[in-house]
XYZ file of C-alpha atoms in Angstrom:
696
model
C -16.273 75.728 7.075
C -13.161 73.999 8.541
C -9.795 75.412 7.889
C -7.421 73.736 5.398
C -5.065 71.097 6.845
C -7.105 70.977 10.121
C -8.377 67.634 11.592
C -11.693 66.478 9.995
C -14.236 64.008 11.610
C -15.109 61.220 9.457
C -18.914 60.840 9.942
C -20.948 57.670 9.471
C -22.819 57.564 6.104
C -26.620 57.460 6.276
C -28.141 54.187 6.664
C -29.215 52.471 3.443
C -30.334 49.016 2.287
C -27.047 47.169 1.527
C -26.719 45.884 -1.944
C -26.125 42.148 -2.357
C -22.576 41.177 -2.204
C -20.901 38.516 -4.456
C -19.279 35.894 -2.330
C -15.940 36.416 -4.184
C -16.097 40.265 -3.832
C -16.687 39.768 -0.072
C -13.452 37.580 0.137
C -11.449 40.129 -1.702
C -11.752 39.103 -5.322
C -13.675 41.073 -8.007
C -17.196 39.794 -8.616
C -16.537 39.021 -12.267
C -13.703 36.610 -11.304
C -14.021 32.817 -11.607
C -14.819 30.394 -8.878
C -11.104 29.461 -8.752
C -10.419 33.027 -7.509
C -13.187 32.787 -4.981
C -11.725 29.627 -3.600
C -8.217 31.156 -3.574
C -9.542 33.963 -1.387
C -10.521 31.752 1.318
C -9.092 32.776 4.659
C -9.029 29.239 5.835
C -6.964 28.316 2.645
C -4.391 30.923 3.265
C -4.149 30.159 6.936
C -3.000 26.669 5.873
C -1.277 27.375 2.703
C 1.009 30.190 3.817
C 2.611 28.324 6.708
C 2.769 25.195 4.665
C 4.667 26.865 1.865
C 6.906 28.496 4.262
C 7.555 25.106 6.018
C 8.346 23.494 2.667
C 10.879 26.168 1.883
C 12.499 25.803 5.146
C 12.665 22.137 4.903
C 14.292 22.325 1.441
C 16.781 24.965 2.436
C 17.827 23.212 5.715
C 18.100 19.816 3.982
C 20.324 21.189 1.358
C 22.461 23.471 3.408
C 23.902 20.682 5.525
C 25.222 18.897 2.475
C 27.218 21.909 1.109
C 30.743 22.601 2.150
C 31.692 26.172 3.009
C 31.323 28.289 -0.106
C 33.627 30.839 -1.491
C 32.391 34.091 0.102
C 31.217 32.382 3.441
C 34.979 31.962 4.317
C 35.246 35.757 4.438
C 31.679 36.917 5.540
C 31.243 34.768 8.616
C 34.715 35.282 10.188
C 34.380 39.016 9.642
C 30.885 39.067 11.338
C 32.388 37.101 14.237
C 35.315 39.461 14.449
C 33.050 42.617 14.668
C 31.213 40.931 17.503
C 34.190 39.841 19.378
C 36.685 42.544 18.903
C 34.757 45.633 17.587
C 37.515 45.841 14.886
C 36.271 46.302 11.375
C 39.447 45.540 9.438
C 38.211 42.231 7.799
C 36.051 42.534 4.584
C 35.188 46.135 4.789
C 33.756 46.108 1.247
C 30.484 44.905 2.480
C 28.518 46.690 5.318
C 28.430 44.591 8.591
C 24.825 44.028 9.414
C 24.202 40.746 7.484
C 27.506 39.379 8.651
C 26.716 40.184 12.252
C 23.352 38.711 11.909
C 24.815 35.363 10.651
C 27.475 35.244 13.402
C 25.071 36.005 16.411
C 24.378 32.275 17.208
C 28.112 31.643 17.397
C 28.309 33.630 20.614
C 26.608 30.585 22.130
C 28.890 27.993 20.399
C 32.198 27.029 22.010
C 34.989 27.579 19.516
C 38.558 28.535 19.379
C 39.549 32.034 18.037
C 42.834 32.914 16.441
C 45.490 34.606 18.535
C 45.607 38.458 18.286
C 49.208 38.109 16.645
C 48.012 35.769 13.849
C 49.455 37.106 10.675
C 46.301 36.888 8.647
C 44.624 39.078 11.313
C 47.407 41.491 11.537
C 47.406 41.973 7.626
C 43.594 41.832 7.353
C 43.817 38.892 4.987
C 40.131 37.880 5.562
C 40.202 34.611 3.382
C 43.235 33.361 5.203
C 41.987 34.390 8.431
C 38.694 32.620 7.683
C 40.469 29.419 6.628
C 42.444 29.522 9.910
C 39.382 30.027 12.118
C 36.872 27.771 10.252
C 39.003 24.852 9.243
C 42.202 24.796 11.317
C 41.029 25.705 14.787
C 37.452 24.319 14.417
C 35.283 21.903 12.448
C 33.487 24.026 9.893
C 30.049 22.416 10.155
C 29.963 23.460 13.913
C 30.137 27.099 12.934
C 28.555 27.363 9.427
C 25.306 25.368 10.122
C 24.062 27.837 12.847
C 24.987 30.791 10.714
C 23.209 29.471 7.676
C 20.028 28.775 9.796
C 20.027 32.447 10.559
C 20.054 33.135 6.864
C 17.161 30.700 6.302
C 15.157 33.088 8.553
C 15.828 35.991 6.135
C 14.693 33.654 3.331
C 11.312 33.114 5.077
C 10.976 36.802 5.703
C 11.580 37.466 2.011
C 8.827 35.023 1.103
C 6.339 36.708 3.468
C 7.269 40.104 2.077
C 6.589 38.964 -1.475
C 3.266 37.584 -0.173
C 2.442 40.966 1.372
C 3.313 42.947 -1.688
C 1.402 40.735 -4.057
C -1.616 40.882 -1.735
C -1.443 44.602 -1.505
C -1.226 45.102 -5.338
C -3.352 42.353 -6.685
C -5.208 40.618 -4.040
C -5.232 37.274 -1.986
C -5.191 34.870 -5.078
C -2.083 36.563 -6.505
C -0.388 36.595 -3.080
C -0.783 32.892 -2.950
C 0.614 32.252 -6.294
C 3.570 34.848 -5.732
C 4.349 32.958 -2.520
C 4.400 29.653 -4.301
C 6.845 31.051 -6.913
C 9.155 32.323 -4.077
C 8.837 29.129 -2.067
C 9.903 26.937 -4.931
C 12.440 29.214 -6.504
C 15.821 27.425 -7.009
C 17.458 31.004 -6.996
C 16.030 31.853 -3.503
C 16.833 28.388 -2.248
C 20.286 28.503 -3.501
C 21.280 31.888 -1.918
C 18.843 32.101 0.922
C 20.651 29.522 2.950
C 24.278 30.841 2.603
C 26.137 33.450 4.584
C 26.331 36.122 2.000
C 24.873 39.658 1.425
C 22.640 38.581 -1.474
C 19.521 37.449 0.252
C 19.640 40.255 2.832
C 19.737 42.951 0.256
C 16.894 41.289 -1.658
C 14.817 41.361 1.552
C 15.739 44.951 2.484
C 14.924 46.241 -1.065
C 11.391 44.532 -1.019
C 10.812 45.825 2.518
C 11.756 49.362 1.599
C 9.258 49.442 -1.401
C 6.458 47.833 0.833
C 6.998 50.183 3.812
C 7.201 53.324 1.582
C 3.986 52.431 -0.049
C 2.184 51.970 3.255
C 3.659 55.263 4.604
C 2.316 57.101 1.474
C -1.161 55.777 2.275
C -1.170 56.992 5.776
C 1.437 58.623 7.567
C 1.557 57.482 11.212
C 4.413 56.510 13.553
C 4.310 52.795 13.219
C 4.565 53.049 9.387
C 7.197 55.710 9.573
C 9.320 53.667 11.844
C 8.811 50.620 9.677
C 9.977 52.559 6.641
C 12.952 54.132 8.446
C 14.038 50.667 9.772
C 13.855 49.151 6.276
C 15.961 52.002 4.812
C 18.481 51.789 7.673
C 18.781 47.942 7.024
C 19.146 48.471 3.401
C 22.135 50.758 3.855
C 23.819 48.379 6.186
C 23.731 45.118 3.981
C 24.845 46.229 0.602
C 26.709 49.289 -0.753
C 24.633 49.205 -3.892
C 21.595 50.575 -1.962
C 21.384 53.934 -3.795
C 19.720 52.217 -6.890
C 17.035 50.808 -4.695
C 15.969 54.234 -3.483
C 15.040 55.134 -7.087
C 11.682 53.205 -6.552
C 10.678 55.145 -3.445
C 11.620 58.343 -5.026
C 9.241 57.738 -7.873
C 6.636 56.743 -5.416
C 7.073 60.117 -3.607
C 6.663 62.024 -7.012
C 3.509 60.183 -7.770
C 1.970 60.771 -4.398
C 2.624 64.456 -4.662
C 1.320 64.581 -8.197
C -2.052 62.917 -7.373
C -4.975 65.255 -6.504
C -5.690 63.188 -3.348
C -5.394 64.158 0.263
C -2.806 62.293 2.408
C -3.800 61.045 5.900
C -1.337 61.847 8.636
C -1.127 61.535 12.422
C 2.528 62.270 12.934
C 2.134 65.643 14.358
C -1.599 65.310 15.495
C -2.582 63.209 18.354
C -6.029 61.592 18.364
C -7.697 59.927 21.287
C -7.643 56.262 21.191
C -10.587 54.708 19.342
C -11.436 58.216 17.717
C -12.170 58.242 14.024
C -10.429 61.643 13.767
C -7.656 61.983 11.015
C -5.510 64.875 9.879
C -5.796 65.346 6.181
C -2.863 67.161 4.116
C -4.946 68.456 1.261
C -2.687 70.802 -0.707
C 0.340 69.710 -2.574
C 2.609 71.988 -0.358
C 1.076 70.242 2.701
C 1.812 66.863 1.401
C 5.324 67.801 0.338
C 6.014 69.235 3.647
C 4.809 66.170 5.483
C 6.644 63.730 3.142
C 9.879 65.879 3.548
C 9.694 65.774 7.410
C 9.224 61.957 7.269
C 12.246 61.667 4.839
C 14.372 63.731 7.131
C 13.389 61.511 9.983
C 14.305 58.485 7.961
C 17.808 60.023 7.210
C 18.441 60.735 10.802
C 17.369 57.228 11.792
C 19.655 55.719 9.074
C 22.648 57.792 10.228
C 22.048 56.711 13.824
C 21.739 53.116 12.698
C 25.049 53.169 10.791
C 26.804 54.631 13.721
C 25.282 52.102 16.105
C 26.249 49.183 13.919
C 29.846 50.552 14.028
C 29.754 50.933 17.749
C 29.695 54.903 17.630
C 33.460 54.807 16.839
C 34.946 56.765 14.045
C 38.179 54.684 13.682
C 38.129 51.527 11.738
C 40.938 49.907 13.688
C 40.374 50.467 17.572
C 43.233 51.214 19.978
C 44.110 47.994 21.771
C 43.326 47.395 25.570
C 45.925 48.707 27.876
C 46.769 45.166 28.807
C 47.627 44.147 25.252
C 51.325 43.760 24.222
C 53.213 46.464 22.602
C 53.503 44.373 19.505
C 49.631 44.241 19.069
C 49.572 48.039 19.519
C 52.224 48.400 16.650
C 50.331 45.919 14.392
C 46.971 47.922 14.821
C 48.750 51.223 14.126
C 50.532 49.745 11.180
C 47.130 48.430 9.862
C 45.455 51.917 10.397
C 48.253 53.494 8.589
C 47.886 50.960 5.739
C 44.195 51.868 5.400
C 44.766 55.565 5.433
C 47.461 55.052 2.641
C 44.904 53.043 0.637
C 42.326 55.807 1.269
C 44.824 58.384 -0.237
C 45.424 56.019 -3.100
C 41.680 55.891 -3.968
C 41.322 59.513 -3.828
C 43.986 60.091 -6.568
C 42.849 57.301 -8.847
C 41.790 58.502 -12.246
C 38.221 58.311 -13.269
C 35.299 60.282 -14.723
C 33.370 63.161 -13.299
C 31.026 60.943 -11.357
C 33.720 58.952 -9.540
C 35.622 62.224 -8.673
C 32.510 63.736 -7.210
C 31.921 60.558 -5.080
C 35.461 60.560 -3.931
C 35.407 64.290 -3.160
C 32.228 63.879 -1.128
C 33.453 60.884 0.659
C 36.579 62.760 1.651
C 34.619 65.661 2.963
C 32.412 63.428 5.046
C 35.371 61.695 6.410
C 37.108 64.902 7.212
C 34.100 65.961 9.267
C 33.668 62.525 10.719
C 30.006 62.362 9.643
C 30.133 58.676 9.112
C 32.346 55.895 10.410
C 35.602 55.565 8.714
C 35.083 51.792 8.060
C 31.714 52.617 6.224
C 33.292 55.170 3.927
C 36.403 53.041 3.213
C 34.156 50.028 2.594
C 31.699 51.986 0.242
C 34.610 53.231 -1.965
C 36.434 49.827 -1.846
C 33.080 48.271 -3.130
C 32.928 50.942 -5.908
C 36.393 50.326 -6.909
C 35.915 46.635 -7.127
C 33.172 47.024 -9.675
C 35.538 48.404 -12.318
C 37.022 45.172 -13.582
C 36.719 41.365 -12.747
C 37.330 38.116 -14.637
C 34.104 36.873 -16.211
C 33.256 33.919 -18.316
C 30.371 34.101 -20.828
C 29.557 31.242 -23.205
C 33.050 29.938 -23.468
C 34.799 33.437 -23.705
C 36.839 35.334 -20.958
C 37.083 38.929 -20.445
C 37.356 41.572 -17.727
C 34.595 43.786 -18.811
C 30.917 43.408 -18.564
C 28.705 42.092 -21.405
C 25.091 43.635 -21.877
C 23.863 40.108 -22.713
C 25.250 38.359 -19.522
C 22.335 38.960 -17.120
C 19.631 38.447 -19.645
C 21.017 34.991 -20.611
C 21.769 34.221 -16.932
C 17.986 34.937 -16.133
C 16.739 33.115 -19.173
C 18.832 29.845 -18.310
C 18.861 29.900 -14.540
C 15.167 30.660 -13.883
C 12.636 27.876 -14.100
C 10.743 27.989 -17.510
C 7.436 27.843 -15.494
C 8.348 30.888 -13.457
C 9.273 32.828 -16.775
C 5.842 31.913 -18.304
C 3.866 32.885 -15.183
C 5.814 36.174 -14.847
C 5.133 36.926 -18.561
C 1.378 36.068 -18.087
C 1.342 38.242 -14.926
C 2.758 41.198 -16.691
C 0.422 40.692 -19.654
C -2.495 40.623 -17.207
C -1.310 43.863 -15.577
C -1.160 45.543 -19.013
C -4.444 44.175 -20.211
C -6.624 44.447 -17.112
C -6.960 47.893 -15.734
C -8.494 46.679 -12.471
C -5.295 45.154 -11.516
C -3.577 48.520 -11.764
C -6.088 50.477 -9.674
C -5.494 48.796 -6.271
C -2.363 50.558 -5.435
C -0.954 52.471 -8.494
C 1.713 54.217 -6.505
C 3.316 51.008 -5.257
C 3.065 49.354 -8.731
C 5.025 52.312 -10.334
C 7.522 52.269 -7.608
C 8.149 48.568 -8.199
C 8.421 49.311 -11.901
C 10.737 52.201 -11.455
C 12.994 50.114 -9.152
C 12.958 47.133 -11.564
C 13.941 49.424 -14.401
C 16.649 51.105 -12.613
C 18.102 47.858 -11.316
C 17.831 46.117 -14.672
C 19.707 49.144 -16.317
C 22.430 49.059 -13.719
C 22.846 45.114 -14.208
C 22.944 45.590 -18.096
C 25.737 48.346 -17.736
C 27.594 46.556 -14.970
C 31.198 45.493 -15.507
C 30.772 42.896 -12.839
C 29.603 39.656 -14.503
C 30.300 37.121 -11.865
C 27.016 35.657 -11.008
C 23.311 35.428 -11.571
C 23.021 36.058 -7.870
C 23.428 39.807 -8.445
C 19.925 39.713 -10.042
C 18.443 38.440 -6.667
C 16.859 41.807 -5.700
C 14.783 41.564 -8.822
C 13.074 38.322 -7.998
C 10.702 39.529 -5.442
C 9.335 41.984 -7.970
C 9.066 39.272 -10.684
C 7.291 36.999 -8.271
C 4.659 39.569 -7.379
C 4.097 40.217 -11.009
C 3.817 36.458 -11.662
C 1.200 36.276 -8.963
C -0.910 38.549 -11.270
C -1.159 35.619 -13.513
C -4.205 34.285 -11.503
C -6.283 36.751 -13.527
C -6.287 34.400 -16.327
C -8.012 31.795 -14.381
C -11.375 33.301 -15.595
C -10.371 32.279 -19.081
C -11.600 28.804 -19.732
C -8.831 27.967 -22.066
C -6.186 29.073 -19.741
C -7.834 27.853 -16.569
C -5.543 24.773 -16.250
C -2.424 26.487 -17.593
C -1.716 28.062 -14.153
C -1.900 24.911 -12.113
C 0.157 23.006 -14.680
C 2.801 25.729 -14.556
C 2.933 25.496 -10.909
C 3.247 21.684 -10.915
C 6.054 22.061 -13.406
C 7.891 24.501 -11.216
C 7.610 22.353 -7.974
C 8.828 19.255 -9.942
C 11.888 21.153 -11.399
C 12.808 22.413 -7.995
C 12.508 19.115 -6.189
C 14.288 17.471 -9.122
C 17.455 19.696 -8.625
C 17.524 19.241 -4.753
C 19.842 19.756 -3.125
C 22.113 21.282 -5.968
C 20.322 24.621 -6.140
C 23.445 26.645 -6.890
C 23.926 24.731 -10.064
C 20.363 25.014 -11.270
C 19.934 25.508 -15.153
C 16.719 25.057 -16.699
C 15.446 22.812 -19.735
C 16.448 25.389 -22.343
C 20.081 24.245 -22.293
C 19.486 20.805 -21.183
C 19.648 21.302 -17.402
C 22.787 21.790 -15.187
C 24.926 19.130 -16.898
C 25.746 21.695 -19.578
C 25.536 24.774 -17.495
C 29.416 25.312 -17.658
C 29.211 25.847 -21.425
C 27.303 29.123 -20.841
C 28.181 30.401 -17.178
C 30.758 29.641 -14.613
C 31.697 31.212 -11.155
C 28.838 31.198 -8.505
C 26.423 30.199 -11.217
C 27.588 26.638 -10.854
C 30.775 26.322 -8.868
C 31.209 28.086 -5.507
C 33.320 25.272 -3.894
C 30.151 23.685 -2.528
C 30.813 20.060 -3.244
C 33.735 19.072 -1.022
C 31.716 17.085 1.429
C 30.247 15.096 -1.536
C 33.753 14.717 -2.888
C 34.866 13.208 0.516
C 32.149 10.483 0.295
C 33.048 9.768 -3.298
C 36.665 9.508 -2.464
C 35.867 6.935 0.392
C 33.892 4.865 -2.115
C 37.056 4.846 -4.399
C 39.654 4.612 -1.886
C 41.783 2.328 -4.309
C 42.672 5.260 -6.443
C 44.881 8.167 -5.483
C 43.023 11.569 -5.567
C 44.501 14.482 -7.273
C 42.451 17.734 -6.830
C 42.203 21.102 -8.822
C 39.868 23.071 -6.491
C 38.062 26.597 -6.953
C 37.152 27.636 -3.533
C 38.233 28.844 -0.111
C 37.574 25.849 2.060
C 40.130 23.411 3.204
C 39.656 19.757 1.822
C 41.546 18.288 4.561
C 38.793 19.619 7.102
C 36.273 17.393 5.375
C 38.592 14.223 5.548
C 39.824 14.429 1.881
C 43.349 12.992 1.459
C 44.661 14.339 -1.900
C 47.518 15.801 -3.759
C 47.254 19.212 -5.232
C 46.762 20.222 -8.830
C 46.662 23.978 -9.766
C 44.085 25.471 -7.493
C 42.782 28.991 -7.118
C 44.226 29.015 -3.601
C 47.198 26.923 -2.652
C 46.073 23.672 -0.945
C 47.716 22.332 2.146
C 48.743 19.177 0.187
C 51.812 17.920 -1.630
C 51.974 18.805 -5.425
C 50.402 16.086 -7.457
C 52.614 13.824 -9.606
C 51.021 13.285 -13.032
C 50.592 9.582 -12.672
C 47.625 7.311 -13.246
C 44.740 7.900 -10.757
C 41.606 9.820 -10.124
C 41.616 13.534 -11.000
C 38.944 15.806 -9.592
C 38.646 19.210 -11.134
C 36.381 22.053 -10.193
C 34.857 23.371 -13.372
C 35.880 27.053 -12.653
C 39.460 25.857 -12.373
C 39.151 23.503 -15.315
C 38.038 26.346 -17.701
C 40.373 28.919 -16.301
C 37.979 31.374 -14.711
C 40.359 33.341 -12.771
C 43.679 31.916 -13.904
C 44.495 32.053 -17.561
C 47.016 29.239 -17.757
C 44.275 26.760 -18.359
C 42.606 28.570 -21.111
C 42.484 27.641 -24.878
C 43.580 31.201 -25.864
C 46.735 30.943 -23.695
C 47.845 27.602 -25.315
C 46.906 28.892 -28.774
C 49.669 31.700 -28.391
C 52.536 30.543 -30.493
C 55.092 31.767 -27.791
C 53.503 29.721 -25.322
C 53.574 26.687 -27.563
C 57.237 27.401 -28.447
C 58.165 27.744 -24.743
C 56.501 24.530 -23.853
C 58.317 22.555 -26.576
C 61.589 23.933 -25.068
C 60.571 22.706 -21.630
C 59.602 19.374 -22.906
C 62.908 18.981 -24.676
C 64.913 20.217 -21.564
C 62.991 17.894 -19.331
C 63.653 14.909 -21.576
C 67.442 15.728 -21.769
C 69.819 14.328 -19.013
C 71.177 16.808 -16.362
C 74.131 18.731 -17.706
C 77.522 17.981 -15.945
C 79.466 20.931 -17.475
C 78.862 23.524 -14.733
C 76.795 24.233 -11.600
C 75.147 27.145 -13.509
C 73.967 24.835 -16.293
C 72.731 22.360 -13.784
C 70.854 25.091 -11.936
C 69.389 26.389 -15.141
C 68.265 22.825 -16.104
C 66.565 22.355 -12.745
C 64.711 25.642 -13.121
C 63.422 24.725 -16.395
C 62.444 21.368 -15.014
C 60.269 22.975 -12.351
C 58.713 25.219 -14.954
C 58.008 22.219 -17.151
C 56.229 20.325 -14.198
C 54.073 23.396 -13.538
C 53.237 23.864 -17.211
C 52.461 20.304 -17.608
C 49.774 20.341 -15.003
C 48.162 23.476 -16.557
C 48.337 21.634 -20.007
C 46.620 18.710 -18.513
C 43.808 20.913 -17.259
C 43.528 22.631 -20.577
C 43.154 19.325 -22.374
C 40.704 17.931 -19.926
C 38.279 20.633 -20.754
C 37.537 18.892 -24.168
C 37.369 15.453 -22.600
C 34.065 14.114 -21.334
C 34.330 13.437 -17.560
C 34.070 9.887 -16.272
C 31.916 10.988 -13.368
C 30.660 14.022 -11.569
C 30.281 15.105 -7.914
C 27.370 17.342 -7.685
C 27.776 19.504 -10.765
C 30.874 21.543 -9.843
C 33.461 18.756 -9.771
C 34.521 16.708 -12.862
C 36.039 13.324 -12.217
C 38.532 11.818 -14.585
C 40.098 8.334 -14.294
C 43.315 8.661 -16.230
C 46.086 6.136 -17.033
C 49.722 7.043 -17.547
C 49.501 6.629 -21.215
C 46.271 8.921 -21.375
C 48.225 11.546 -19.281
C 51.304 11.533 -21.488
C 49.147 11.803 -24.653
C 47.163 14.719 -22.992
C 50.292 16.701 -22.130
C 52.000 16.529 -25.428
C 53.093 19.878 -26.992
């Protein structure tokens, strides 16, 4: 009798007469399924459909990305990634890990461009948006830099689609994989964020890869699978600091693998000759636990090494300048390092609950012993700090705290109705059809655990700034939606699945290229989206290039712009004067005279600046002060004393500013005369209309 945990040779079974095999079962579908399922299992079909769907996705993404101006976070992420490559300095935007930013910036090493001088004030003070504006718009043309970087993100979009296909095929078979891939390929959400230089698509891809590779590792522990799982975890920790919640899924998978009374194949510590059928079976729970623990330790070590490698194996966030650098640059680097250390001490002494105190204490211990790079620890805690309060807009109401209904509503109105129906049908199929749960129950439970944990985190989050934060859930939803093919065996439902797919494709092609502003038919489409959600849900500053074309077609009217974004309108050839904008435009303040007024919806509805909000202007003190300013502006300049004249001039300047905000506030309630994309409202106003709108 062989000893426990010793290699066992898998012998060939005795020869018997093979039973007849149903054609559908031979192709990978259960024998009781319909001819539809058999057809969807065809290898030839998959060999054509999979590359075809990926090509369509790439085409839609590329055709839309060239028409969008640089969006809000891209002005930070891409310059930061380029700075890591060029200088090895991690001072810019440390609140996100560097890997996704470096990935996007890689092709720019081959692009001729001008880089800001080392003594640039925005670099010295680590003002990443100002630095990005200088590099992207002042020294270079933005399209020359942003388009190659976005193409790198499209590659991640395609990798995400393939991962979704692999997950669905593993769980539910080839027909489900094809439907899941179609849901991903025509997803407005993936198309919106899978072509932008942000961390949203990379973390969705990394989370899906972690779940897939862990499931494969728990089926058979060998070196290729272990390296794949370790690589996925390492990438996850280097693209988003919210990675701990993703590991709940693999944790549940490990518990289930240990609880099952089934041996685990392993060849990690046992070498079998090539071509041999010999395997090593971990039969007891203790043996399986030991094998999995060793694999996890390897992954921790690989992740630790990957983090240090990504940061250049240097502890300090701000490197010492080259010996040839000027003393001024050395002083600036030392001052920035001192500023970061002071900020670190401030974080350590901030009030908070027991969990926050434990996190900060552990981070300081790790930092003191230099177990991880300083930039990684600083960025992790900065990211946690930024989750404590942010301006948010929800169905016309502003607040700085999260609302549990925010993400459910965002999902309900920013996901195609056809997708929602297919996902619901897939979940129902998994519940009602036991055979769908038997293919890989460990992976299925891991996906469910991750989905539940991430959903709970979203519902309790204080950061309600965009539906994009649900992106890691979409691969899971598409995989479950693929299970809806099980209903093809029902005659009454046979045509419902193709009809839903046609509906989805039509909705996605209809919104092209405005994927960021997609809203479904439940609220009447994107035209009314601003009544429910703002921020990156509809307006991320993406329509400046379209505004430039619109302004050329209406060159007879002076353009006055209130812009929410970090791009520079002048870089796209827009000549305008400036209305109140989130960031100061390089343009003269607009005179409130007749002309064409272009207003970003975020700015119009006071997303980040309360001066345009209805509740501000409903305040009796604000109303009283505005009446005083109107009266002072109408009065002639006083001649009694220089002090009185100076006071009058100050009130006049305050009045001019307040009048611009008053105009934006009143334009909220006026139907726009036209729109550029879905993020810019156009108003053609006469002087009498402006005077009426700006009355107290």
